Every structure is written in C-alpha cells, then in structure tokens.
C-alpha cells in the first residue's frame, strides 16, 4: 500500500524479450543510481562519478543508455535470462511479469531477519507473440523500438516527478538504503522478481501472520 | 490457587459495564513504527498486558477441571465414606484428594480428558505465539512513540487519542510516513485503523449480513456473536482465499464485474468449507466456551446474582450504532453514557403481574431465609444439617433475582423522554420508534440492541452450534450480494488502499435524501446508507476532528446544518418561535421535543450553571447572550428539569461550558466555524483539562446534532407523508385518509430503514413502501446466485450497479470495463 507502483506493458517477440527487458530495467536503474559515496570525516562525503554507456539492440531498432557498470549489467542480465528461460519453459502462452522493486531495509533484532520495506515497484508485463513471416518481424522490430522509446519517456516522466525518495542516510545507515556491494556504482537497494503466470493468491505467509495475530477473540 | 484467583478477578473487572475512565481514551495506539509500511492499527496495550493473565487462566482452567474430575474423591467430600484418622475425626481437604499415582492413572485411562488436554495445549501454544507476536508489536509501537512521536512511556497515560493523532499528522510532514502525499489527514488515519470495521458497519447497515432471523416462536431475533463475527472476518478479510489480498487491498478480480457469478460460486463454496470446519470443530469450541463461561461468570453470579439481570450492549447493537470511522473508545464512551438511560428505559416495561408475583416470592423466600438465619445465629449447629447452607444461598439468590423485577417506588417513568436521551447518546434509532416509545414492540427491538447479560452469555454458549448453520444456510445464499457489495463499495484511496466507500462519508455518493442531504445526494437507493448513517457519521467525524477538511459537498452540508441549528437557537432567544416548522411542531406536539433536552444539555443543573454563568460572564461578555438564549430555551421547555433527564445524565455538569462556545459561534453564525475550536481558545483558563473537556464538548455537540437531525428527519418524512395524504385525498376523495398521519402512527409504522423482516404496515407512506418494494424486488433479482436464470446476460450486474457506475466518483475503483479490454489492446501492440 505504501509504495508507488508503476506498470509498463510490452508485447514483444520471443527473441526480443531479453533486450527489451534490459532496456527498461537499465533505464530505470540509470535514474535510481548514484556514484559511490566516499566518506571523509563526520557527515561529509563526496559522490563518485557514474559513467554511462549506449547499448544498441540487435533485434530491436533501439538504443538505450545504461550505467557503465559491468557488475550491475551482469546481475541484471542474469535475472533477465532466468526470466526468459521461465517464459520459454512455461507451457503458458508467453505471459509474464518482471518487477523491479526498490526497498529500504530496516534492521531488526536477532531472531528476526531484516525487514524490507519497498517504496517503489516497477512491474513490466510482457506478452510474447509469435510471428509468421520475416516481413512481420521487420515491422515488429520497428514498432517495438518505437514502443520502447515511449516507455523510456514514460519512465523519465515518472522519475522526474517530485516524489518520495528515501532520505540520504548517514554513513552507518548507508547499507539500509543503497546497494553498496558494487565497486563502481551505487544504486538504491533493489530486487528483481518475476512470475510467469498471473496467478495472484494470498501468500501463505501473510495468511499465517494474520492467523497468528487475531485469533479467536476470547 | 489464591494467586490465580486474584488474577482472575482483575480481568473480570475490566469486563464490567462501568463507564470508561480516562485511560480508555489512551488505549488506541497506532502500530506505526513500520515507518514505511505506515499502516496504523489500533493497538490496545491492554491486550499485551492482559495476555499473560489469560495464559495462566487458560492453564488454570484446564488443570483445575482435570483435577476436579479425576483427582477428587467425592465420596469423602460428601461424607458418604468415612476416613479413619488416628488423632481426630475431622475431615480435611487433603483427605479428599486422591494420591498422585491413582490420579495420574485415572487421567491416563480417560481418553476424553487426554483429548481435551491436547486441544487446549494446541490452543495454548497458539496463544503463546500470538502473545510473542504482540510483545514484538508492542515493542515497535513503543519505539515509535518514543522516537518518532517523542512521547515517553511515562507520559503516555496522559495523552488522549486526539493528541496522539495530531502528532502523527505532524510527523508526516517531517518524515513522510506515507509516501504518497505530503500531508496525512485524520480521515486517512481512521481509514487505516478501521478499514475492516467500516466494511462490517456498512454491511450491517445495508443488512447484508444474516444476523436477523424470523423464528417461529421467538419472532424477530438477532443472533450475532463473537464466534460468528470471527467467522465473517475470516471469510471476508483475512482467511485463506479471502476477498482481500492483504491488509489493504481487495483482490483485483473482485473489483471486476465480469466474472461475478463465478466469484460468487467460489465464495459460496468457501463459506461451505468454513462452515463444515466449524461444524467439525464444534465440540471443541463448545467445550471451551462452556468451561470458560463457567469459570469466568460463576463467581460473579454467586457474588451478585443481579448481574445476570443487568444489561449490556449487544454485539449487533455495537455495529448498528457505530458510526463510520468511529474508534472503539469513542463508541464505548458514547454507549456507556447512554447505558443508564437505556436500562432505565427497559425498566419502564416491568409487567405489573410479574411485579406482584416477584413481590410475593420475595416475601415468602425472605421469611424462610430470615428464620433460617435467626436459627443459625441462635445455634451454629443448624448449619451442619444437610442442605441448610445451600438453601440459605439459594434463597438469597432468589430474593435478589426477584428484587430486580420490582421497580423502584420513587421512579417516574417517561419513555418518550428517556428514548430522547438515549438517542442523544446512541445517535441511531429506527424511525418508527419515535412516538412509539411506550410500545412493547419498540422495547423488544431496543432489547435487540441492549440485551440481558444472561442472554449474551447464553448466545455465546450456543454460538459454536449455530454458527456453522448460519454460515452454510444463510450466508452462502448471500454470496453474490456480498461480491457485488465489495465491488460496488470499494474505493481505492491513494496512500490508504482499498476502503469502504461508505466510510468516505461523502454525502453526494451515499447520502439519503430523507436525511437533509436531498439535493446534494446523487445516490441510488442501493447506494444510500440507511438510517442517515452517512450524514450522522459525517457530523460525528467533523465534530470529533475539527481540523479535518471534508470534501466540498460535505463541508457545505455541515455548515448548512450548523447554521440551521444556530439560527434556531437564536430564534428561540428572540421568542420568534413560529419562524421554523420545527418550532411550530414543538408547540403542537409539545411533550416529546428535543428542545427541552438541548436546553438541558446547555444548562446543566440550575445551581451549578448559575455559578458558572457568573464566572463566564465576567470573562466573556458574549456569554450573557448565551445565558439568555439558554434560559429562553429552558423556559420553552417545562420538562427540562425532569428527574429522569437529570438523573440519567451524569455528565450534565460538563456540557455547560458549552455556553461560551455557543455564544461565540452564534456571534459568527454563518461562517460555519466549529464552535469547539473557539471554545478551545477561550478555555485556556481551564488549564490542562482542555483536552478532556474538549472531547466532552464534542460529544455534547454531537448529541445535540444527532437529536436535531432525527427531528428534522421526522419532520421531513412527516411532510412527505402529509403531502401524499393530501394528494390522495384529492385524487380518490377517500374520507379515511384525512387523518392518515395520525392513523399510521397508531398502526405503529415501521420504517424500512430498520432492517425488519416484517413488511411495513403503513399505506400512507407510499414513498417508503415503494422504496421497500423496489429494494425487495431488486434483491429478489439477484439473491438466487446459483440459479440458472441468473446467468442470462441481461441480468443486471448486482444491485443497481448501473446507477452505481453513473454515480461513481472519480476516485472509485476504476471500473474494470477498461481493464477487461486490456488483452485486445496488448494484441494490438504487435504487428
């Protein structure tokens, strides 16, 4: 409830899935990353630089910009590849959703694991289509490029809105807001999840929690 | 054992119906330290505290029962068997207790006992986990209070909910707890806390839940117990496969109208399963209920048998009387204030025959008891005779019970007035009660809201048996209506999640034309809240939260109403009474009007008020006007000093500081300023009492408004009725319709707003009855959810959903017609 959620929908051919996903995820992450923080002394820090890189797609007429961090790229490629495999393996007619969730961590005491509180979720719904001939593929190539361009503008519009972002943390709390594991760039903490079918049920855990919480009001 | 006894009494004390003290105001504490998740709960700290007590109780109940059944040699206790002691012939308690090995052997051979122990063990573990969870929650709340709200735990008892809420609103500006908007309104907070309660209130209001039954012998009855409520909540809100995805959002498919029939089928099969589970668990729950009831109530019954004859607000009553967006403590304080008047009202209906019988029984029982006691005093050995002690006890109980049937000699009853006073506190009552306060029908219906404690306990005991059947046979039939209800009345509020649209208290969407929102409301009959719930809730919320900015129509509504009230008070002052219809009727019907009450509320006991007036007058020059107005009102109403009113109004002392408020606001009439904000400024001299006094002002003001609104409503419906009569007379010249008005009152008209199973008698109120018919017609349309006819495509989407869609506000759940078209749109994307 207490987080923004944005939904993007694309409809692509099977081989375009990973490029399209990469384009969108990287675009979002580009705007949700900063340079590394270098702490000097108390309360002051300098922010490192972030390089950008143009990426041309093979199967789509499209070029996108991403943070020039190979590590980040590797992580995202891995997630997207899994997603694509999942799509391919499912007997489903190629519907799936990948979501990029930005969250903050809240440290809790020993027996409990840290709590992740999302503040922004981007869900990209993918619809894979099958095309009959080469001519259609050619048209699709252009159309998907155009669509992705629109999506990117969409994303930028959303990000430009003056809305909630986590506060800049102090040095001790930087891990609760930013992902500091990468060497060259520091995105907000994020999580990529995907699901292939669109079955949404009450997860067992929430039910259990409710069950424990208010039981027979005796 | 002594230890357990003391714990036990402490909890019991919190069950009693005494009006809540200040501490109840502070019970509601949001669970908020999930700064981000940001959903607030009411979190009674009491719960955490009473939990360990409950544990020990549970263990004790089980252990003690097992002990009593297996480890006591009753033959020795009843002296059927003699014990051979060497030194003395006295039987001691330890003699009656079997040795440990015999005892454990007996337990081991008793399968039933082991079964009970197992079940209670599971239950106990469950409570333990819950308790742990509560502790964690409590810890979080605590740190939230200390760190975010800057309230130390030591100070917390002195904070009222209003102050806590103000702080939460304050820190939203700083920390942005809710990330969707800059500022949090009071309504947002209330919505989060009361999300599901609002749904329940709305469902009771629209009589969607099967809680009223027409039984062959008992007539109209209401059956709504905690077990049933628990099951409803399990089905709708949080159980596995419930309508809600999580705590704040309805599942997407339920917002879509497309496959409602399929969803209804699914819901009904789910209800069936839960009903069967209930049936299977029934023996377990039943045993538990019996044990628990026995141990928790037996002691009280022994101590004061009259408590069984005492009354309490029934669970149904609590839902029927609850405003939208009203927190528990607000409701409880309101109901507790009405308690005295209500029980007095119920006592008006002592049957004379019963009184005579009770007097006789008490007389005979009393004489026997007196003789027995006298004999005992003369020689203690009388007690040793078999059954003397028990007959003394029984006679005592009998006398107490009889006494509760004998009315007080010095009481003067005036049911109409009493009902007015009750109305001032409970704020809701069906239309047909007015003017019929003296009738047994009214009393019986009121008894549904205000039941005997004994009845309450009995219902709770029966609940495990009856609940499964209600679920399986009654609730299942309503599954389609329920699906439609949740679809039509769910609004997605940004930053709050899905809430019940009734709880938005938007007069435009859910107003009832007969409740002064005529012209402002666009609601269809299906959308109107009954009994003026929307209007009264709006008024109540605006009064309790003066800083809240309602939507435009609602602001208009409130200011108009307040202006009217103020105009009338000033009208009364000038003595121009014929100005307004209400005043003219005041004169024509003279005895049962609320003005006496209002005057009384304003004045308080004469002696005190004169004192305070002097004080006020010296400080606020305006208040002289107020005193004039009040006294004018008072002179208007000869009844104002009636014993009933004053006796039943323990807080009459407090409302009187309303005078400066009234005066000041009258000075600013039309501006629509809330009287209380001004009075808060002027009551600085009251020091730290301010907050308490303020909430007292609020409840008084709300009482006045509630009575006033009911009066206006009555006025309006009477107007309508008489207009109709006139038309009829004109059209068919029937001679009997001249006094239709009177006659219909004599016929004990039932309003359709009160969810009765009987049909309305009045033929005069064509407006009403036609509405009723339309409603029934509509209901009949979609009740048989699984019938074949339902599936034809031209059947409406549920109760008036067509109107619902046209009247939809922009912020309702987006009608999923658009979303249903989504797949084609995606397909369009590829080329």
GROMACS .gro file of C-alpha atoms in nm, chain B residues 135-490:
model
  356
  353UNK     CA    1   0.511  -0.832   2.250
  354UNK     CA    2   0.708  -0.758   1.937
  355UNK     CA    3   0.436  -0.530   1.813
  356UNK     CA    4   0.420  -0.358   2.142
  357UNK     CA    5   0.792  -0.307   2.133
  358UNK     CA    6   0.769  -0.150   1.793
  359UNK     CA    7   0.487   0.077   1.896
  360UNK     CA    8   0.683   0.174   2.197
  361UNK     CA    9   0.986   0.271   1.999
  362UNK     CA   10   0.764   0.451   1.753
  363UNK     CA   11   0.614   0.651   2.032
  364UNK     CA   12   0.943   0.731   2.190
  365UNK     CA   13   1.145   0.805   1.879
  366UNK     CA   14   0.901   0.937   1.630
  367UNK     CA   15   0.621   1.086   1.831
  368UNK     CA   16   0.851   1.196   2.112
  369UNK     CA   17   0.617   1.071   2.377
  370UNK     CA   18   0.781   0.896   2.663
  371UNK     CA   19   0.614   0.592   2.804
  372UNK     CA   20   0.569   0.765   3.136
  373UNK     CA   21   0.370   1.043   2.974
  374UNK     CA   22   0.163   0.824   2.753
  375UNK     CA   23  -0.116   0.772   3.004
  376UNK     CA   24  -0.184   1.143   2.993
  377UNK     CA   25  -0.225   1.159   2.619
  378UNK     CA   26  -0.560   1.134   2.451
  379UNK     CA   27  -0.608   0.982   2.114
  380UNK     CA   28  -0.662   1.326   1.965
  381UNK     CA   29  -0.320   1.440   2.074
  382UNK     CA   30  -0.151   1.127   1.951
  383UNK     CA   31  -0.324   1.170   1.622
  384UNK     CA   32  -0.219   1.531   1.598
  385UNK     CA   33   0.138   1.422   1.647
  386UNK     CA   34   0.114   1.163   1.378
  387UNK     CA   35  -0.016   1.423   1.137
  388UNK     CA   36   0.268   1.643   1.246
  389UNK     CA   37   0.543   1.392   1.185
  390UNK     CA   38   0.405   1.304   0.847
  391UNK     CA   39   0.515   1.649   0.739
  392UNK     CA   40   0.862   1.575   0.862
  393UNK     CA   41   0.923   1.208   0.792
  394UNK     CA   42   0.668   1.140   0.523
  395UNK     CA   43   0.543   0.817   0.670
  396UNK     CA   44   0.301   0.782   0.388
  397UNK     CA   45   0.494   0.839   0.071
  398UNK     CA   46   0.202   0.924  -0.150
  399UNK     CA   47   0.109   1.256  -0.010
  400UNK     CA   48   0.264   1.540   0.176
  401UNK     CA   49   0.007   1.561   0.447
  402UNK     CA   50  -0.189   1.296   0.623
  403UNK     CA   51  -0.546   1.376   0.716
  404UNK     CA   52  -0.728   1.245   1.016
  405UNK     CA   53  -0.955   1.054   0.786
  406UNK     CA   54  -0.660   0.866   0.640
  407UNK     CA   55  -0.553   0.753   0.982
  408UNK     CA   56  -0.902   0.646   1.074
  409UNK     CA   57  -0.940   0.461   0.749
  410UNK     CA   58  -0.634   0.259   0.813
  411UNK     CA   59  -0.729   0.168   1.163
  412UNK     CA   60  -1.089   0.093   1.088
  413UNK     CA   61  -1.077  -0.042   0.737
  414UNK     CA   62  -1.249  -0.374   0.808
  415UNK     CA   63  -1.470  -0.240   1.081
  416UNK     CA   64  -1.611   0.012   0.839
  417UNK     CA   65  -1.692  -0.265   0.598
  418UNK     CA   66  -1.868  -0.455   0.872
  419UNK     CA   67  -2.063  -0.149   0.981
  420UNK     CA   68  -2.167  -0.084   0.625
  421UNK     CA   69  -2.271  -0.443   0.576
  422UNK     CA   70  -2.479  -0.438   0.889
  423UNK     CA   71  -2.623  -0.107   0.779
  424UNK     CA   72  -2.724  -0.242   0.442
  425UNK     CA   73  -2.848  -0.559   0.618
  426UNK     CA   74  -2.625  -0.777   0.414
  427UNK     CA   75  -2.509  -1.000   0.694
  428UNK     CA   76  -2.750  -1.267   0.803
  429UNK     CA   77  -2.789  -1.169   1.164
  430UNK     CA   78  -3.162  -1.116   1.183
  431UNK     CA   79  -3.386  -1.415   1.181
  432UNK     CA   80  -3.754  -1.469   1.199
  433UNK     CA   81  -3.809  -1.765   1.421
  434UNK     CA   82  -4.146  -1.936   1.460
  435UNK     CA   83  -4.175  -1.894   1.835
  436UNK     CA   84  -3.943  -1.614   1.926
  437UNK     CA   85  -4.037  -1.376   1.650
  438UNK     CA   86  -3.771  -1.143   1.520
  439UNK     CA   87  -3.441  -1.221   1.673
  440UNK     CA   88  -3.088  -1.108   1.625
  441UNK     CA   89  -2.809  -1.353   1.654
  442UNK     CA   90  -2.465  -1.210   1.628
  443UNK     CA   91  -2.192  -1.349   1.846
  444UNK     CA   92  -1.821  -1.314   1.863
  445UNK     CA   93  -1.776  -1.651   1.703
  446UNK     CA   94  -1.994  -1.552   1.413
  447UNK     CA   95  -1.815  -1.224   1.377
  448UNK     CA   96  -1.484  -1.403   1.378
  449UNK     CA   97  -1.603  -1.628   1.100
  450UNK     CA   98  -1.729  -1.338   0.893
  451UNK     CA   99  -1.397  -1.167   0.923
  452UNK     CA  100  -1.219  -1.489   0.840
  453UNK     CA  101  -1.423  -1.525   0.525
  454UNK     CA  102  -1.408  -1.168   0.404
  455UNK     CA  103  -1.088  -1.021   0.521
  456UNK     CA  104  -0.801  -1.242   0.611
  457UNK     CA  105  -0.869  -1.610   0.596
  458UNK     CA  106  -0.707  -1.823   0.329
  459UNK     CA  107  -0.858  -1.731  -0.004
  460UNK     CA  108  -1.043  -1.431   0.135
  461UNK     CA  109  -1.158  -1.139  -0.070
  462UNK     CA  110  -0.868  -0.931   0.044
  463UNK     CA  111  -0.524  -0.983  -0.097
  464UNK     CA  112  -0.353  -0.834   0.202
  465UNK     CA  113  -0.445  -0.598   0.475
  466UNK     CA  114  -0.511  -0.310   0.246
  467UNK     CA  115  -0.622  -0.420  -0.093
  468UNK     CA  116  -0.907  -0.614  -0.237
  469UNK     CA  117  -0.805  -0.875  -0.490
  470UNK     CA  118  -0.814  -0.743  -0.841
  471UNK     CA  119  -1.062  -0.994  -0.973
  472UNK     CA  120  -1.319  -0.887  -0.718
  473UNK     CA  121  -1.308  -0.534  -0.846
  474UNK     CA  122  -1.404  -0.652  -1.189
  475UNK     CA  123  -1.768  -0.703  -1.271
  476UNK     CA  124  -1.704  -0.958  -1.540
  477UNK     CA  125  -1.695  -1.287  -1.360
  478UNK     CA  126  -1.901  -1.207  -1.060
  479UNK     CA  127  -2.109  -1.519  -1.085
  480UNK     CA  128  -1.805  -1.737  -1.088
  481UNK     CA  129  -1.660  -1.549  -0.793
  482UNK     CA  130  -1.986  -1.583  -0.607
  483UNK     CA  131  -1.976  -1.955  -0.666
  484UNK     CA  132  -1.626  -1.970  -0.535
  485UNK     CA  133  -1.717  -1.766  -0.231
  486UNK     CA  134  -2.014  -1.982  -0.153
  487UNK     CA  135  -1.811  -2.299  -0.172
  488UNK     CA  136  -1.553  -2.141   0.053
  489UNK     CA  137  -1.821  -2.049   0.301
  490UNK     CA  138  -1.943  -2.407   0.284
  491UNK     CA  139  -1.599  -2.538   0.370
  492UNK     CA  140  -1.554  -2.299   0.655
  493UNK     CA  141  -1.899  -2.391   0.778
  494UNK     CA  142  -1.808  -2.758   0.771
  495UNK     CA  143  -1.484  -2.690   0.950
  496UNK     CA  144  -1.684  -2.506   1.212
  497UNK     CA  145  -1.916  -2.799   1.240
  498UNK     CA  146  -1.628  -3.038   1.290
  499UNK     CA  147  -1.462  -2.818   1.547
  500UNK     CA  148  -1.794  -2.750   1.713
  501UNK     CA  149  -1.747  -2.990   2.008
  502UNK     CA  150  -1.409  -2.847   2.085
  503UNK     CA  151  -1.524  -2.489   2.074
  504UNK     CA  152  -1.835  -2.575   2.266
  505UNK     CA  153  -1.642  -2.738   2.548
  506UNK     CA  154  -1.412  -2.447   2.562
  507UNK     CA  155  -1.695  -2.197   2.567
  508UNK     CA  156  -1.871  -2.381   2.845
  509UNK     CA  157  -1.563  -2.412   3.058
  510UNK     CA  158  -1.466  -2.056   3.003
  511UNK     CA  159  -1.811  -1.920   3.067
  512UNK     CA  160  -1.846  -2.132   3.378
  513UNK     CA  161  -1.523  -2.018   3.532
  514UNK     CA  162  -1.548  -1.657   3.432
  515UNK     CA  163  -1.908  -1.591   3.518
  516UNK     CA  164  -1.985  -1.829   3.800
  517UNK     CA  165  -1.803  -1.628   4.057
  518UNK     CA  166  -1.974  -1.305   3.960
  519UNK     CA  167  -2.311  -1.469   3.956
  520UNK     CA  168  -2.255  -1.601   4.303
  521UNK     CA  169  -2.131  -1.267   4.427
  522UNK     CA  170  -2.402  -1.053   4.270
  523UNK     CA  171  -2.678  -1.253   4.108
  524UNK     CA  172  -2.832  -0.929   3.988
  525UNK     CA  173  -2.562  -0.901   3.728
  526UNK     CA  174  -2.740  -1.158   3.517
  527UNK     CA  175  -3.041  -0.932   3.509
  528UNK     CA  176  -2.821  -0.640   3.410
  529UNK     CA  177  -2.798  -0.546   3.050
  530UNK     CA  178  -2.523  -0.476   2.808
  531UNK     CA  179  -2.499  -0.351   2.455
  532UNK     CA  180  -2.522  -0.645   2.223
  533UNK     CA  181  -2.264  -0.706   1.959
  534UNK     CA  182  -2.521  -0.636   1.694
  535UNK     CA  183  -2.608  -0.313   1.870
  536UNK     CA  184  -2.249  -0.210   1.865
  537UNK     CA  185  -2.240  -0.247   1.491
  538UNK     CA  186  -2.580  -0.096   1.435
  539UNK     CA  187  -2.500   0.206   1.646
  540UNK     CA  188  -2.147   0.259   1.533
  541UNK     CA  189  -2.067   0.550   1.307
  542UNK     CA  190  -1.841   0.503   1.015
  543UNK     CA  191  -1.493   0.592   1.126
  544UNK     CA  192  -1.557   0.568   1.492
  545UNK     CA  193  -1.288   0.420   1.709
  546UNK     CA  194  -1.369   0.169   1.976
  547UNK     CA  195  -1.311   0.401   2.265
  548UNK     CA  196  -1.532   0.668   2.113
  549UNK     CA  197  -1.811   0.419   2.066
  550UNK     CA  198  -1.772   0.274   2.410
  551UNK     CA  199  -1.778   0.605   2.588
  552UNK     CA  200  -2.087   0.706   2.393
  553UNK     CA  201  -2.268   0.383   2.467
  554UNK     CA  202  -2.166   0.385   2.829
  555UNK     CA  203  -2.311   0.729   2.867
  556UNK     CA  204  -2.635   0.602   2.728
  557UNK     CA  205  -2.629   0.296   2.950
  558UNK     CA  206  -2.812   0.437   3.245
  559UNK     CA  207  -3.089   0.590   3.047
  560UNK     CA  208  -3.123   0.276   2.844
  561UNK     CA  209  -3.154   0.044   3.138
  562UNK     CA  210  -3.400   0.283   3.292
  563UNK     CA  211  -3.598   0.276   2.973
  564UNK     CA  212  -3.600  -0.101   2.971
  565UNK     CA  213  -3.715  -0.097   3.329
  566UNK     CA  214  -4.019   0.105   3.231
  567UNK     CA  215  -4.163  -0.211   3.089
  568UNK     CA  216  -4.198  -0.412   3.404
  569UNK     CA  217  -4.511  -0.612   3.375
  570UNK     CA  218  -4.734  -0.550   3.678
  571UNK     CA  219  -4.822  -0.916   3.708
  572UNK     CA  220  -4.460  -1.014   3.724
  573UNK     CA  221  -4.404  -0.747   3.985
  574UNK     CA  222  -4.680  -0.886   4.203
  575UNK     CA  223  -4.550  -1.239   4.170
  576UNK     CA  224  -4.196  -1.128   4.237
  577UNK     CA  225  -4.308  -0.940   4.545
  578UNK     CA  226  -4.484  -1.247   4.677
  579UNK     CA  227  -4.199  -1.481   4.606
  580UNK     CA  228  -3.959  -1.242   4.765
  581UNK     CA  229  -4.183  -1.222   5.067
  582UNK     CA  230  -4.204  -1.595   5.123
  583UNK     CA  231  -3.843  -1.660   5.044
  584UNK     CA  232  -3.745  -1.373   5.268
  585UNK     CA  233  -3.938  -1.508   5.563
  586UNK     CA  234  -3.786  -1.854   5.533
  587UNK     CA  235  -3.444  -1.705   5.497
  588UNK     CA  236  -3.496  -1.486   5.799
  589UNK     CA  237  -3.598  -1.785   6.009
  590UNK     CA  238  -3.301  -1.988   5.894
  591UNK     CA  239  -3.062  -1.707   5.966
  592UNK     CA  240  -3.216  -1.645   6.303
  593UNK     CA  241  -3.181  -2.013   6.388
  594UNK     CA  242  -2.822  -2.011   6.272
  595UNK     CA  243  -2.744  -1.715   6.489
  596UNK     CA  244  -2.902  -1.891   6.783
  597UNK     CA  245  -2.712  -2.212   6.728
  598UNK     CA  246  -2.444  -2.274   6.470
  599UNK     CA  247  -2.521  -2.641   6.451
  600UNK     CA  248  -2.816  -2.563   6.229
  601UNK     CA  249  -2.566  -2.511   5.951
  602UNK     CA  250  -2.444  -2.867   5.985
  603UNK     CA  251  -2.788  -3.002   5.896
  604UNK     CA  252  -2.786  -3.121   5.541
  605UNK     CA  253  -2.878  -2.857   5.278
  606UNK     CA  254  -2.936  -2.573   5.518
  607UNK     CA  255  -2.641  -2.380   5.388
  608UNK     CA  256  -2.739  -2.446   5.029
  609UNK     CA  257  -3.098  -2.340   5.088
  610UNK     CA  258  -2.979  -2.020   5.253
  611UNK     CA  259  -2.766  -1.948   4.946
  612UNK     CA  260  -3.042  -2.033   4.704
  613UNK     CA  261  -3.297  -1.824   4.888
  614UNK     CA  262  -3.058  -1.533   4.883
  615UNK     CA  263  -3.010  -1.563   4.511
  616UNK     CA  264  -3.383  -1.598   4.459
  617UNK     CA  265  -3.456  -1.284   4.656
  618UNK     CA  266  -3.202  -1.085   4.461
  619UNK     CA  267  -3.350  -1.201   4.135
  620UNK     CA  268  -3.699  -1.115   4.249
  621UNK     CA  269  -3.591  -0.777   4.366
  622UNK     CA  270  -3.467  -0.691   4.020
  623UNK     CA  271  -3.823  -0.734   3.897
  624UNK     CA  272  -3.966  -0.494   4.148
  625UNK     CA  273  -3.941  -0.139   4.020
  626UNK     CA  274  -3.826   0.142   4.238
  627UNK     CA  275  -4.119   0.307   4.411
  628UNK     CA  276  -3.991   0.658   4.364
  629UNK     CA  277  -3.923   0.635   3.996
  630UNK     CA  278  -4.124   0.837   3.749
  631UNK     CA  279  -4.116   0.698   3.400
  632UNK     CA  280  -4.146   0.886   3.081
  633UNK     CA  281  -4.041   0.657   2.799
  634UNK     CA  282  -4.060   0.922   2.527
  635UNK     CA  283  -3.820   1.147   2.712
  636UNK     CA  284  -3.594   0.862   2.803
  637UNK     CA  285  -3.576   0.748   2.447
  638UNK     CA  286  -3.479   1.101   2.350
  639UNK     CA  287  -3.199   1.096   2.600
  640UNK     CA  288  -3.088   0.758   2.476
  641UNK     CA  289  -3.096   0.886   2.122
  642UNK     CA  290  -2.874   1.173   2.223
  643UNK     CA  291  -2.609   0.919   2.309
  644UNK     CA  292  -2.658   0.632   2.074
  645UNK     CA  293  -2.734   0.860   1.777
  646UNK     CA  294  -2.925   0.599   1.580
  647UNK     CA  295  -3.270   0.465   1.600
  648UNK     CA  296  -3.523   0.345   1.350
  649UNK     CA  297  -3.788   0.596   1.251
  650UNK     CA  298  -4.080   0.403   1.382
  651UNK     CA  299  -3.959   0.427   1.738
  652UNK     CA  300  -4.036   0.791   1.753
  653UNK     CA  301  -4.368   0.846   1.913
  654UNK     CA  302  -4.393   0.479   1.994
  655UNK     CA  303  -4.155   0.468   2.284
  656UNK     CA  304  -4.423   0.330   2.512
  657UNK     CA  305  -4.493   0.026   2.298
  658UNK     CA  306  -4.368  -0.321   2.363
  659UNK     CA  307  -4.263  -0.355   2.001
  660UNK     CA  308  -4.022  -0.070   2.043
  661UNK     CA  309  -3.897  -0.217   2.363
  662UNK     CA  310  -3.840  -0.554   2.203
  663UNK     CA  311  -3.648  -0.401   1.920
  664UNK     CA  312  -3.444  -0.195   2.156
  665UNK     CA  313  -3.375  -0.511   2.351
  666UNK     CA  314  -3.204  -0.646   2.043
  667UNK     CA  315  -2.950  -0.372   2.078
  668UNK     CA  316  -2.943  -0.379   2.453
  669UNK     CA  317  -2.967  -0.733   2.573
  670UNK     CA  318  -2.957  -0.912   2.903
  671UNK     CA  319  -2.614  -1.019   3.007
  672UNK     CA  320  -2.754  -1.364   3.068
  673UNK     CA  321  -2.879  -1.364   2.713
  674UNK     CA  322  -2.539  -1.261   2.594
  675UNK     CA  323  -2.371  -1.547   2.776
  676UNK     CA  324  -2.629  -1.790   2.651
  677UNK     CA  325  -2.582  -1.676   2.293
  678UNK     CA  326  -2.210  -1.712   2.326
  679UNK     CA  327  -2.259  -2.064   2.451
  680UNK     CA  328  -2.491  -2.154   2.168
  681UNK     CA  329  -2.276  -1.984   1.913
  682UNK     CA  330  -2.049  -2.281   1.826
  683UNK     CA  331  -2.354  -2.489   1.743
  684UNK     CA  332  -2.547  -2.230   1.550
  685UNK     CA  333  -2.266  -2.058   1.366
  686UNK     CA  334  -2.196  -2.336   1.115
  687UNK     CA  335  -2.560  -2.349   1.018
  688UNK     CA  336  -2.582  -1.975   0.971
  689UNK     CA  337  -2.275  -1.990   0.755
  690UNK     CA  338  -2.393  -2.281   0.549
  691UNK     CA  339  -2.757  -2.196   0.509
  692UNK     CA  340  -2.778  -1.818   0.535
  693UNK     CA  341  -2.452  -1.660   0.442
  694UNK     CA  342  -2.396  -1.882   0.142
  695UNK     CA  343  -2.713  -1.760  -0.019
  696UNK     CA  344  -2.586  -1.408   0.002
  697UNK     CA  345  -2.257  -1.471  -0.168
  698UNK     CA  346  -2.350  -1.289  -0.485
  699UNK     CA  347  -2.471  -0.990  -0.292
  700UNK     CA  348  -2.151  -0.990  -0.097
  701UNK     CA  349  -1.941  -0.998  -0.411
  702UNK     CA  350  -2.145  -0.712  -0.551
  703UNK     CA  351  -2.117  -0.520  -0.230
  704UNK     CA  352  -1.743  -0.540  -0.222
  705UNK     CA  353  -1.715  -0.446  -0.584
  706UNK     CA  354  -1.954  -0.155  -0.573
  707UNK     CA  355  -1.848  -0.012  -0.242
  708UNK     CA  356  -1.474  -0.031  -0.250
   0.00000   0.00000   0.00000
